Amino acid sequence: GYQGGSGLPYAWVIGPDGKVVWQGRKGYDAVCVQQLERIKYPGLGKLEVAPECEKAATEFAGGKYAAAREEAVKVKEKDADNEAAVADAQFIIDRVDAKVAELRAKIDDAKAKRRYLDAVNLLEELSGKAFKGMEVADKAKDEAKELKKEQKDEIKAWEQLEKTIAVNEKIDDAEKKKKNLEKFCDKYEGTAAAEEAKKMAEGASD
């Protein structure tokens, strides 16, 4: 619904609040910088928070999600009669929980697809510094350890497939790439990684 010019190039700059703040053909660089500077808490999805929640929001922006959630919980307890502070604190808590849920969904999807190396990497992310201190982080650490034991062969196969792909990326000969993948399939037959390599080899033939 915004008017534009009759030719190209033509640009619009949309601010972090979702509003068009500039449109035209040139000179948008300074406007972009100006709008980026408005984002105090990258990734939070909120330009401003109540003063009581600034520490929690800053922790979130720095990728310290457990600390952000802890600070937000403190605000809810300490400033229970401050509706604005409580609302912003709950917003931050929900954003942290959404981060956890997103990772959890990716982990479950990776496991369902037998992409166990991906699952382990995601579990290690969930058990890392960003979420340290949260119960989900402790559980993720134990789950990663158990998965490494249970799916040792599958994980090894995925690791070797990554190496095979890396080697193939340096090769221009399509037939040689296919042979490398077929060799991998023979060695790791029965694994999900071998199934993936087979598809890649078939694709190399097309």
mmCIF file with all atom_site columns, C-alpha atoms in Angstrom:
data_model
loop_
_atom_site.group_PDB
_atom_site.id
_atom_site.type_symbol
_atom_site.label_atom_id
_atom_site.label_alt_id
_atom_site.label_comp_id
_atom_site.label_asym_id
_atom_site.label_entity_id
_atom_site.label_seq_id
_atom_site.pdbx_PDB_ins_code
_atom_site.Cartn_x
_atom_site.Cartn_y
_atom_site.Cartn_z
_atom_site.occupancy
_atom_site.B_iso_or_equiv
_atom_site.pdbx_formal_charge
_atom_site.auth_seq_id
_atom_site.auth_comp_id
_atom_site.auth_asym_id
_atom_site.auth_atom_id
_atom_site.pdbx_PDB_model_num
ATOM 1   C CA . GLY A 1 1   ? 0.000  0.000   0.000   1.00 0.00 ? 1   GLY A CA 1
ATOM 2   C CA . TYR A 1 2   ? 2.992  2.337   -0.018  1.00 0.00 ? 2   TYR A CA 1
ATOM 3   C CA . GLN A 1 3   ? 3.583  4.585   -2.983  1.00 0.00 ? 3   GLN A CA 1
ATOM 4   C CA . GLY A 1 4   ? 6.780  4.008   -4.873  1.00 0.00 ? 4   GLY A CA 1
ATOM 5   C CA . GLY A 1 5   ? 8.607  5.333   -7.886  1.00 0.00 ? 5   GLY A CA 1
ATOM 6   C CA . SER A 1 6   ? 8.000  4.236   -11.443 1.00 0.00 ? 6   SER A CA 1
ATOM 7   C CA . GLY A 1 7   ? 11.429 2.674   -11.912 1.00 0.00 ? 7   GLY A CA 1
ATOM 8   C CA . LEU A 1 8   ? 14.166 0.700   -10.186 1.00 0.00 ? 8   LEU A CA 1
ATOM 9   C CA . PRO A 1 9   ? 15.979 0.788   -7.908  1.00 0.00 ? 9   PRO A CA 1
ATOM 10  C CA . TYR A 1 10  ? 13.494 1.933   -5.281  1.00 0.00 ? 10  TYR A CA 1
ATOM 11  C CA . ALA A 1 11  ? 13.878 1.216   -1.596  1.00 0.00 ? 11  ALA A CA 1
ATOM 12  C CA . TRP A 1 12  ? 11.931 1.313   1.628   1.00 0.00 ? 12  TRP A CA 1
ATOM 13  C CA . VAL A 1 13  ? 13.471 1.307   5.091   1.00 0.00 ? 13  VAL A CA 1
ATOM 14  C CA . ILE A 1 14  ? 11.317 -0.369  7.721   1.00 0.00 ? 14  ILE A CA 1
ATOM 15  C CA . GLY A 1 15  ? 12.191 0.440   11.314  1.00 0.00 ? 15  GLY A CA 1
ATOM 16  C CA . PRO A 1 16  ? 12.369 -2.090  14.151  1.00 0.00 ? 16  PRO A CA 1
ATOM 17  C CA . ASP A 1 17  ? 8.826  -1.123  15.128  1.00 0.00 ? 17  ASP A CA 1
ATOM 18  C CA . GLY A 1 18  ? 7.578  -2.328  11.741  1.00 0.00 ? 18  GLY A CA 1
ATOM 19  C CA . LYS A 1 19  ? 6.851  1.142   10.328  1.00 0.00 ? 19  LYS A CA 1
ATOM 20  C CA . VAL A 1 20  ? 8.183  2.527   7.071   1.00 0.00 ? 20  VAL A CA 1
ATOM 21  C CA . VAL A 1 21  ? 10.496 5.381   8.023   1.00 0.00 ? 21  VAL A CA 1
ATOM 22  C CA . TRP A 1 22  ? 11.984 6.197   4.625   1.00 0.00 ? 22  TRP A CA 1
ATOM 23  C CA . GLN A 1 23  ? 11.493 5.558   0.928   1.00 0.00 ? 23  GLN A CA 1
ATOM 24  C CA . GLY A 1 24  ? 13.338 6.697   -2.154  1.00 0.00 ? 24  GLY A CA 1
ATOM 25  C CA . ARG A 1 25  ? 16.077 5.861   -4.618  1.00 0.00 ? 25  ARG A CA 1
ATOM 26  C CA . LYS A 1 26  ? 19.275 6.695   -2.748  1.00 0.00 ? 26  LYS A CA 1
ATOM 27  C CA . GLY A 1 27  ? 20.576 7.971   0.559   1.00 0.00 ? 27  GLY A CA 1
ATOM 28  C CA . TYR A 1 28  ? 19.130 5.225   2.756   1.00 0.00 ? 28  TYR A CA 1
ATOM 29  C CA . ASP A 1 29  ? 22.455 4.230   4.342   1.00 0.00 ? 29  ASP A CA 1
ATOM 30  C CA . ALA A 1 30  ? 22.292 6.791   7.145   1.00 0.00 ? 30  ALA A CA 1
ATOM 31  C CA . VAL A 1 31  ? 18.648 5.947   7.797   1.00 0.00 ? 31  VAL A CA 1
ATOM 32  C CA . CYS A 1 32  ? 19.495 2.242   8.152   1.00 0.00 ? 32  CYS A CA 1
ATOM 33  C CA . VAL A 1 33  ? 22.256 3.011   10.652  1.00 0.00 ? 33  VAL A CA 1
ATOM 34  C CA . GLN A 1 34  ? 19.928 5.286   12.580  1.00 0.00 ? 34  GLN A CA 1
ATOM 35  C CA . GLN A 1 35  ? 17.232 2.596   12.792  1.00 0.00 ? 35  GLN A CA 1
ATOM 36  C CA . LEU A 1 36  ? 19.710 -0.111  13.814  1.00 0.00 ? 36  LEU A CA 1
ATOM 37  C CA . GLU A 1 37  ? 20.851 2.103   16.661  1.00 0.00 ? 37  GLU A CA 1
ATOM 38  C CA . ARG A 1 38  ? 17.289 2.062   17.976  1.00 0.00 ? 38  ARG A CA 1
ATOM 39  C CA . ILE A 1 39  ? 17.615 -1.656  18.727  1.00 0.00 ? 39  ILE A CA 1
ATOM 40  C CA . LYS A 1 40  ? 18.872 -1.723  22.301  1.00 0.00 ? 40  LYS A CA 1
ATOM 41  C CA . TYR A 1 41  ? 18.121 -5.409  22.845  1.00 0.00 ? 41  TYR A CA 1
ATOM 42  C CA . PRO A 1 42  ? 18.838 -7.425  19.660  1.00 0.00 ? 42  PRO A CA 1
ATOM 43  C CA . GLY A 1 43  ? 16.655 -10.499 19.329  1.00 0.00 ? 43  GLY A CA 1
ATOM 44  C CA . LEU A 1 44  ? 14.273 -9.587  22.121  1.00 0.00 ? 44  LEU A CA 1
ATOM 45  C CA . GLY A 1 45  ? 11.522 -8.263  19.902  1.00 0.00 ? 45  GLY A CA 1
ATOM 46  C CA . LYS A 1 46  ? 10.883 -5.252  22.105  1.00 0.00 ? 46  LYS A CA 1
ATOM 47  C CA . LEU A 1 47  ? 12.404 -1.802  21.701  1.00 0.00 ? 47  LEU A CA 1
ATOM 48  C CA . GLU A 1 48  ? 11.885 -0.643  25.269  1.00 0.00 ? 48  GLU A CA 1
ATOM 49  C CA . VAL A 1 49  ? 11.261 -2.339  28.600  1.00 0.00 ? 49  VAL A CA 1
ATOM 50  C CA . ALA A 1 50  ? 10.388 -1.057  32.041  1.00 0.00 ? 50  ALA A CA 1
ATOM 51  C CA . PRO A 1 51  ? 13.473 0.242   33.920  1.00 0.00 ? 51  PRO A CA 1
ATOM 52  C CA . GLU A 1 52  ? 13.203 -2.680  36.325  1.00 0.00 ? 52  GLU A CA 1
ATOM 53  C CA . CYS A 1 53  ? 13.658 -5.100  33.407  1.00 0.00 ? 53  CYS A CA 1
ATOM 54  C CA . GLU A 1 54  ? 16.610 -3.441  31.687  1.00 0.00 ? 54  GLU A CA 1
ATOM 55  C CA . LYS A 1 55  ? 19.145 -5.808  33.247  1.00 0.00 ? 55  LYS A CA 1
ATOM 56  C CA . ALA A 1 56  ? 17.151 -8.867  32.178  1.00 0.00 ? 56  ALA A CA 1
ATOM 57  C CA . ALA A 1 57  ? 16.744 -7.466  28.659  1.00 0.00 ? 57  ALA A CA 1
ATOM 58  C CA . THR A 1 58  ? 20.471 -6.725  28.407  1.00 0.00 ? 58  THR A CA 1
ATOM 59  C CA . GLU A 1 59  ? 21.321 -10.270 29.481  1.00 0.00 ? 59  GLU A CA 1
ATOM 60  C CA . PHE A 1 60  ? 18.954 -11.613 26.823  1.00 0.00 ? 60  PHE A CA 1
ATOM 61  C CA . ALA A 1 61  ? 20.507 -9.421  24.126  1.00 0.00 ? 61  ALA A CA 1
ATOM 62  C CA . GLY A 1 62  ? 23.910 -10.778 25.143  1.00 0.00 ? 62  GLY A CA 1
ATOM 63  C CA . GLY A 1 63  ? 22.750 -14.355 24.669  1.00 0.00 ? 63  GLY A CA 1
ATOM 64  C CA . LYS A 1 64  ? 22.702 -15.091 28.404  1.00 0.00 ? 64  LYS A CA 1
ATOM 65  C CA . TYR A 1 65  ? 19.222 -16.560 28.447  1.00 0.00 ? 65  TYR A CA 1
ATOM 66  C CA . ALA A 1 66  ? 19.350 -18.268 31.837  1.00 0.00 ? 66  ALA A CA 1
ATOM 67  C CA . ALA A 1 67  ? 20.546 -15.058 33.488  1.00 0.00 ? 67  ALA A CA 1
ATOM 68  C CA . ALA A 1 68  ? 17.872 -13.068 31.661  1.00 0.00 ? 68  ALA A CA 1
ATOM 69  C CA . ARG A 1 69  ? 15.153 -15.402 32.875  1.00 0.00 ? 69  ARG A CA 1
ATOM 70  C CA . GLU A 1 70  ? 16.462 -15.350 36.428  1.00 0.00 ? 70  GLU A CA 1
ATOM 71  C CA . GLU A 1 71  ? 16.523 -11.544 36.483  1.00 0.00 ? 71  GLU A CA 1
ATOM 72  C CA . ALA A 1 72  ? 13.009 -11.399 35.045  1.00 0.00 ? 72  ALA A CA 1
ATOM 73  C CA . VAL A 1 73  ? 11.701 -13.776 37.702  1.00 0.00 ? 73  VAL A CA 1
ATOM 74  C CA . LYS A 1 74  ? 13.244 -11.536 40.372  1.00 0.00 ? 74  LYS A CA 1
ATOM 75  C CA . VAL A 1 75  ? 11.424 -8.528  38.923  1.00 0.00 ? 75  VAL A CA 1
ATOM 76  C CA . LYS A 1 76  ? 8.102  -10.359 39.038  1.00 0.00 ? 76  LYS A CA 1
ATOM 77  C CA . GLU A 1 77  ? 8.664  -11.195 42.684  1.00 0.00 ? 77  GLU A CA 1
ATOM 78  C CA . LYS A 1 78  ? 10.111 -7.852  43.785  1.00 0.00 ? 78  LYS A CA 1
ATOM 79  C CA . ASP A 1 79  ? 7.858  -5.541  41.768  1.00 0.00 ? 79  ASP A CA 1
ATOM 80  C CA . ALA A 1 80  ? 4.650  -7.544  41.783  1.00 0.00 ? 80  ALA A CA 1
ATOM 81  C CA . ASP A 1 81  ? 2.559  -4.372  42.112  1.00 0.00 ? 81  ASP A CA 1
ATOM 82  C CA . ASN A 1 82  ? 4.160  -2.753  39.036  1.00 0.00 ? 82  ASN A CA 1
ATOM 83  C CA . GLU A 1 83  ? 2.052  -3.944  36.101  1.00 0.00 ? 83  GLU A CA 1
ATOM 84  C CA . ALA A 1 84  ? 4.378  -2.616  33.399  1.00 0.00 ? 84  ALA A CA 1
ATOM 85  C CA . ALA A 1 85  ? 7.447  -4.217  34.971  1.00 0.00 ? 85  ALA A CA 1
ATOM 86  C CA . VAL A 1 86  ? 5.667  -7.527  35.524  1.00 0.00 ? 86  VAL A CA 1
ATOM 87  C CA . ALA A 1 87  ? 4.394  -7.555  31.938  1.00 0.00 ? 87  ALA A CA 1
ATOM 88  C CA . ASP A 1 88  ? 7.853  -6.921  30.512  1.00 0.00 ? 88  ASP A CA 1
ATOM 89  C CA . ALA A 1 89  ? 9.415  -9.464  32.864  1.00 0.00 ? 89  ALA A CA 1
ATOM 90  C CA . GLN A 1 90  ? 6.918  -12.080 31.710  1.00 0.00 ? 90  GLN A CA 1
ATOM 91  C CA . PHE A 1 91  ? 7.650  -11.152 28.095  1.00 0.00 ? 91  PHE A CA 1
ATOM 92  C CA . ILE A 1 92  ? 11.350 -11.854 28.651  1.00 0.00 ? 92  ILE A CA 1
ATOM 93  C CA . ILE A 1 93  ? 10.585 -15.136 30.425  1.00 0.00 ? 93  ILE A CA 1
ATOM 94  C CA . ASP A 1 94  ? 8.378  -16.192 27.522  1.00 0.00 ? 94  ASP A CA 1
ATOM 95  C CA . ARG A 1 95  ? 11.085 -15.292 25.020  1.00 0.00 ? 95  ARG A CA 1
ATOM 96  C CA . VAL A 1 96  ? 13.635 -17.438 26.871  1.00 0.00 ? 96  VAL A CA 1
ATOM 97  C CA . ASP A 1 97  ? 11.162 -20.314 27.107  1.00 0.00 ? 97  ASP A CA 1
ATOM 98  C CA . ALA A 1 98  ? 10.480 -19.955 23.387  1.00 0.00 ? 98  ALA A CA 1
ATOM 99  C CA . LYS A 1 99  ? 14.238 -20.256 22.708  1.00 0.00 ? 99  LYS A CA 1
ATOM 100 C CA . VAL A 1 100 ? 14.297 -23.472 24.723  1.00 0.00 ? 100 VAL A CA 1
ATOM 101 C CA . ALA A 1 101 ? 11.210 -24.831 22.969  1.00 0.00 ? 101 ALA A CA 1
ATOM 102 C CA . GLU A 1 102 ? 12.699 -24.039 19.560  1.00 0.00 ? 102 GLU A CA 1
ATOM 103 C CA . LEU A 1 103 ? 15.899 -25.915 20.371  1.00 0.00 ? 103 LEU A CA 1
ATOM 104 C CA . ARG A 1 104 ? 13.951 -28.797 21.862  1.00 0.00 ? 104 ARG A CA 1
ATOM 105 C CA . ALA A 1 105 ? 11.851 -29.109 18.702  1.00 0.00 ? 105 ALA A CA 1
ATOM 106 C CA . LYS A 1 106 ? 14.998 -29.173 16.559  1.00 0.00 ? 106 LYS A CA 1
ATOM 107 C CA . ILE A 1 107 ? 16.541 -31.845 18.793  1.00 0.00 ? 107 ILE A CA 1
ATOM 108 C CA . ASP A 1 108 ? 13.470 -34.061 18.601  1.00 0.00 ? 108 ASP A CA 1
ATOM 109 C CA . ASP A 1 109 ? 13.280 -33.595 14.834  1.00 0.00 ? 109 ASP A CA 1
ATOM 110 C CA . ALA A 1 110 ? 16.954 -34.506 14.423  1.00 0.00 ? 110 ALA A CA 1
ATOM 111 C CA . LYS A 1 111 ? 16.516 -37.631 16.529  1.00 0.00 ? 111 LYS A CA 1
ATOM 112 C CA . ALA A 1 112 ? 13.395 -38.644 14.591  1.00 0.00 ? 112 ALA A CA 1
ATOM 113 C CA . LYS A 1 113 ? 15.405 -38.359 11.356  1.00 0.00 ? 113 LYS A CA 1
ATOM 114 C CA . ARG A 1 114 ? 18.310 -40.273 12.929  1.00 0.00 ? 114 ARG A CA 1
ATOM 115 C CA . ARG A 1 115 ? 20.539 -37.262 12.476  1.00 0.00 ? 115 ARG A CA 1
ATOM 116 C CA . TYR A 1 116 ? 22.176 -37.962 15.810  1.00 0.00 ? 116 TYR A CA 1
ATOM 117 C CA . LEU A 1 117 ? 25.235 -35.771 15.313  1.00 0.00 ? 117 LEU A CA 1
ATOM 118 C CA . ASP A 1 118 ? 22.951 -32.783 14.764  1.00 0.00 ? 118 ASP A CA 1
ATOM 119 C CA . ALA A 1 119 ? 20.957 -33.795 17.848  1.00 0.00 ? 119 ALA A CA 1
ATOM 120 C CA . VAL A 1 120 ? 24.111 -33.961 19.980  1.00 0.00 ? 120 VAL A CA 1
ATOM 121 C CA . ASN A 1 121 ? 25.292 -30.562 18.748  1.00 0.00 ? 121 ASN A CA 1
ATOM 122 C CA . LEU A 1 122 ? 21.905 -29.030 19.563  1.00 0.00 ? 122 LEU A CA 1
ATOM 123 C CA . LEU A 1 123 ? 21.860 -30.667 22.990  1.00 0.00 ? 123 LEU A CA 1
ATOM 124 C CA . GLU A 1 124 ? 25.303 -29.263 23.688  1.00 0.00 ? 124 GLU A CA 1
ATOM 125 C CA . GLU A 1 125 ? 24.020 -25.835 22.707  1.00 0.00 ? 125 GLU A CA 1
ATOM 126 C CA . LEU A 1 126 ? 21.089 -26.224 25.103  1.00 0.00 ? 126 LEU A CA 1
ATOM 127 C CA . SER A 1 127 ? 23.421 -27.343 27.893  1.00 0.00 ? 127 SER A CA 1
ATOM 128 C CA . GLY A 1 128 ? 25.943 -24.582 27.203  1.00 0.00 ? 128 GLY A CA 1
ATOM 129 C CA . LYS A 1 129 ? 26.672 -21.218 28.807  1.00 0.00 ? 129 LYS A CA 1
ATOM 130 C CA . ALA A 1 130 ? 23.575 -19.494 27.456  1.00 0.00 ? 130 ALA A CA 1
ATOM 131 C CA . PHE A 1 131 ? 21.245 -21.750 29.429  1.00 0.00 ? 131 PHE A CA 1
ATOM 132 C CA . LYS A 1 132 ? 23.569 -22.757 32.275  1.00 0.00 ? 132 LYS A CA 1
ATOM 133 C CA . GLY A 1 133 ? 21.731 -23.020 35.575  1.00 0.00 ? 133 GLY A CA 1
ATOM 134 C CA . MET A 1 134 ? 18.379 -23.948 34.066  1.00 0.00 ? 134 MET A CA 1
ATOM 135 C CA . GLU A 1 135 ? 16.980 -27.411 34.662  1.00 0.00 ? 135 GLU A CA 1
ATOM 136 C CA . VAL A 1 136 ? 16.615 -27.980 30.913  1.00 0.00 ? 136 VAL A CA 1
ATOM 137 C CA . ALA A 1 137 ? 20.348 -27.391 30.503  1.00 0.00 ? 137 ALA A CA 1
ATOM 138 C CA . ASP A 1 138 ? 21.228 -30.081 33.038  1.00 0.00 ? 138 ASP A CA 1
ATOM 139 C CA . LYS A 1 139 ? 18.829 -32.518 31.383  1.00 0.00 ? 139 LYS A CA 1
ATOM 140 C CA . ALA A 1 140 ? 20.234 -31.712 27.949  1.00 0.00 ? 140 ALA A CA 1
ATOM 141 C CA . LYS A 1 141 ? 23.760 -32.447 29.162  1.00 0.00 ? 141 LYS A CA 1
ATOM 142 C CA . ASP A 1 142 ? 22.707 -35.876 30.451  1.00 0.00 ? 142 ASP A CA 1
ATOM 143 C CA . GLU A 1 143 ? 20.722 -36.561 27.279  1.00 0.00 ? 143 GLU A CA 1
ATOM 144 C CA . ALA A 1 144 ? 23.695 -35.717 25.058  1.00 0.00 ? 144 ALA A CA 1
ATOM 145 C CA . LYS A 1 145 ? 25.939 -38.022 27.074  1.00 0.00 ? 145 LYS A CA 1
ATOM 146 C CA . GLU A 1 146 ? 23.434 -40.873 26.813  1.00 0.00 ? 146 GLU A CA 1
ATOM 147 C CA . LEU A 1 147 ? 22.858 -40.317 23.106  1.00 0.00 ? 147 LEU A CA 1
ATOM 148 C CA . LYS A 1 148 ? 26.593 -40.465 22.409  1.00 0.00 ? 148 LYS A CA 1
ATOM 149 C CA . LYS A 1 149 ? 26.683 -43.893 24.045  1.00 0.00 ? 149 LYS A CA 1
ATOM 150 C CA . GLU A 1 150 ? 23.517 -45.267 22.467  1.00 0.00 ? 150 GLU A CA 1
ATOM 151 C CA . GLN A 1 151 ? 24.227 -44.037 18.933  1.00 0.00 ? 151 GLN A CA 1
ATOM 152 C CA . LYS A 1 152 ? 28.000 -44.186 18.852  1.00 0.00 ? 152 LYS A CA 1
ATOM 153 C CA . ASP A 1 153 ? 28.170 -45.841 15.424  1.00 0.00 ? 153 ASP A CA 1
ATOM 154 C CA . GLU A 1 154 ? 25.561 -43.555 13.882  1.00 0.00 ? 154 GLU A CA 1
ATOM 155 C CA . ILE A 1 155 ? 27.312 -40.442 15.177  1.00 0.00 ? 155 ILE A CA 1
ATOM 156 C CA . LYS A 1 156 ? 30.662 -41.677 13.893  1.00 0.00 ? 156 LYS A CA 1
ATOM 157 C CA . ALA A 1 157 ? 29.090 -42.246 10.478  1.00 0.00 ? 157 ALA A CA 1
ATOM 158 C CA . TRP A 1 158 ? 27.717 -38.700 10.359  1.00 0.00 ? 158 TRP A CA 1
ATOM 159 C CA . GLU A 1 159 ? 31.106 -37.315 11.350  1.00 0.00 ? 159 GLU A CA 1
ATOM 160 C CA . GLN A 1 160 ? 32.778 -39.269 8.561   1.00 0.00 ? 160 GLN A CA 1
ATOM 161 C CA . LEU A 1 161 ? 30.127 -38.161 6.072   1.00 0.00 ? 161 LEU A CA 1
ATOM 162 C CA . GLU A 1 162 ? 30.932 -34.538 6.899   1.00 0.00 ? 162 GLU A CA 1
ATOM 163 C CA . LYS A 1 163 ? 34.595 -35.276 6.148   1.00 0.00 ? 163 LYS A CA 1
ATOM 164 C CA . THR A 1 164 ? 33.681 -37.003 2.877   1.00 0.00 ? 164 THR A CA 1
ATOM 165 C CA . ILE A 1 165 ? 31.578 -34.015 1.830   1.00 0.00 ? 165 ILE A CA 1
ATOM 166 C CA . ALA A 1 166 ? 34.448 -31.673 2.701   1.00 0.00 ? 166 ALA A CA 1
ATOM 167 C CA . VAL A 1 167 ? 36.786 -33.719 0.502   1.00 0.00 ? 167 VAL A CA 1
ATOM 168 C CA . ASN A 1 168 ? 34.256 -33.722 -2.353  1.00 0.00 ? 168 ASN A CA 1
ATOM 169 C CA . GLU A 1 169 ? 33.914 -29.955 -2.211  1.00 0.00 ? 169 GLU A CA 1
ATOM 170 C CA . LYS A 1 170 ? 37.544 -29.715 -3.310  1.00 0.00 ? 170 LYS A CA 1
ATOM 171 C CA . ILE A 1 171 ? 36.985 -32.050 -6.266  1.00 0.00 ? 171 ILE A CA 1
ATOM 172 C CA . ASP A 1 172 ? 35.661 -30.959 -9.657  1.00 0.00 ? 172 ASP A CA 1
ATOM 173 C CA . ASP A 1 173 ? 35.223 -34.473 -11.066 1.00 0.00 ? 173 ASP A CA 1
ATOM 174 C CA . ALA A 1 174 ? 31.566 -35.503 -10.532 1.00 0.00 ? 174 ALA A CA 1
ATOM 175 C CA . GLU A 1 175 ? 32.322 -39.178 -11.071 1.00 0.00 ? 175 GLU A CA 1
ATOM 176 C CA . LYS A 1 176 ? 35.025 -39.142 -8.417  1.00 0.00 ? 176 LYS A CA 1
ATOM 177 C CA . LYS A 1 177 ? 32.657 -37.454 -6.005  1.00 0.00 ? 177 LYS A CA 1
ATOM 178 C CA . LYS A 1 178 ? 30.106 -40.181 -6.653  1.00 0.00 ? 178 LYS A CA 1
ATOM 179 C CA . LYS A 1 179 ? 32.698 -42.914 -6.032  1.00 0.00 ? 179 LYS A CA 1
ATOM 180 C CA . ASN A 1 180 ? 33.694 -41.339 -2.720  1.00 0.00 ? 180 ASN A CA 1
ATOM 181 C CA . LEU A 1 181 ? 30.059 -41.332 -1.604  1.00 0.00 ? 181 LEU A CA 1
ATOM 182 C CA . GLU A 1 182 ? 29.531 -44.916 -2.770  1.00 0.00 ? 182 GLU A CA 1
ATOM 183 C CA . LYS A 1 183 ? 32.639 -45.995 -0.890  1.00 0.00 ? 183 LYS A CA 1
ATOM 184 C CA . PHE A 1 184 ? 31.241 -44.305 2.197   1.00 0.00 ? 184 PHE A CA 1
ATOM 185 C CA . CYS A 1 185 ? 27.908 -46.102 1.743   1.00 0.00 ? 185 CYS A CA 1
ATOM 186 C CA . ASP A 1 186 ? 29.632 -49.479 1.620   1.00 0.00 ? 186 ASP A CA 1
ATOM 187 C CA . LYS A 1 187 ? 31.643 -48.785 4.754   1.00 0.00 ? 187 LYS A CA 1
ATOM 188 C CA . TYR A 1 188 ? 28.756 -47.434 6.829   1.00 0.00 ? 188 TYR A CA 1
ATOM 189 C CA . GLU A 1 189 ? 25.934 -49.499 5.381   1.00 0.00 ? 189 GLU A CA 1
ATOM 190 C CA . GLY A 1 190 ? 22.816 -49.552 7.532   1.00 0.00 ? 190 GLY A CA 1
ATOM 191 C CA . THR A 1 191 ? 23.326 -46.096 9.054   1.00 0.00 ? 191 THR A CA 1
ATOM 192 C CA . ALA A 1 192 ? 21.215 -43.022 8.393   1.00 0.00 ? 192 ALA A CA 1
ATOM 193 C CA . ALA A 1 193 ? 24.342 -41.256 7.156   1.00 0.00 ? 193 ALA A CA 1
ATOM 194 C CA . ALA A 1 194 ? 24.811 -43.963 4.523   1.00 0.00 ? 194 ALA A CA 1
ATOM 195 C CA . GLU A 1 195 ? 21.227 -43.446 3.373   1.00 0.00 ? 195 GLU A CA 1
ATOM 196 C CA . GLU A 1 196 ? 21.920 -39.727 3.032   1.00 0.00 ? 196 GLU A CA 1
ATOM 197 C CA . ALA A 1 197 ? 25.149 -40.405 1.153   1.00 0.00 ? 197 ALA A CA 1
ATOM 198 C CA . LYS A 1 198 ? 23.272 -42.726 -1.226  1.00 0.00 ? 198 LYS A CA 1
ATOM 199 C CA . LYS A 1 199 ? 20.824 -39.943 -2.084  1.00 0.00 ? 199 LYS A CA 1
ATOM 200 C CA . MET A 1 200 ? 23.730 -37.580 -2.671  1.00 0.00 ? 200 MET A CA 1
ATOM 201 C CA . ALA A 1 201 ? 25.442 -40.127 -4.928  1.00 0.00 ? 201 ALA A CA 1
ATOM 202 C CA . GLU A 1 202 ? 22.251 -40.612 -6.921  1.00 0.00 ? 202 GLU A CA 1
ATOM 203 C CA . GLY A 1 203 ? 21.950 -36.855 -7.246  1.00 0.00 ? 203 GLY A CA 1
ATOM 204 C CA . ALA A 1 204 ? 25.493 -36.665 -8.536  1.00 0.00 ? 204 ALA A CA 1
ATOM 205 C CA . SER A 1 205 ? 24.498 -39.006 -11.348 1.00 0.00 ? 205 SER A CA 1
ATOM 206 C CA . ASP A 1 206 ? 21.596 -36.840 -12.518 1.00 0.00 ? 206 ASP A CA 1
#
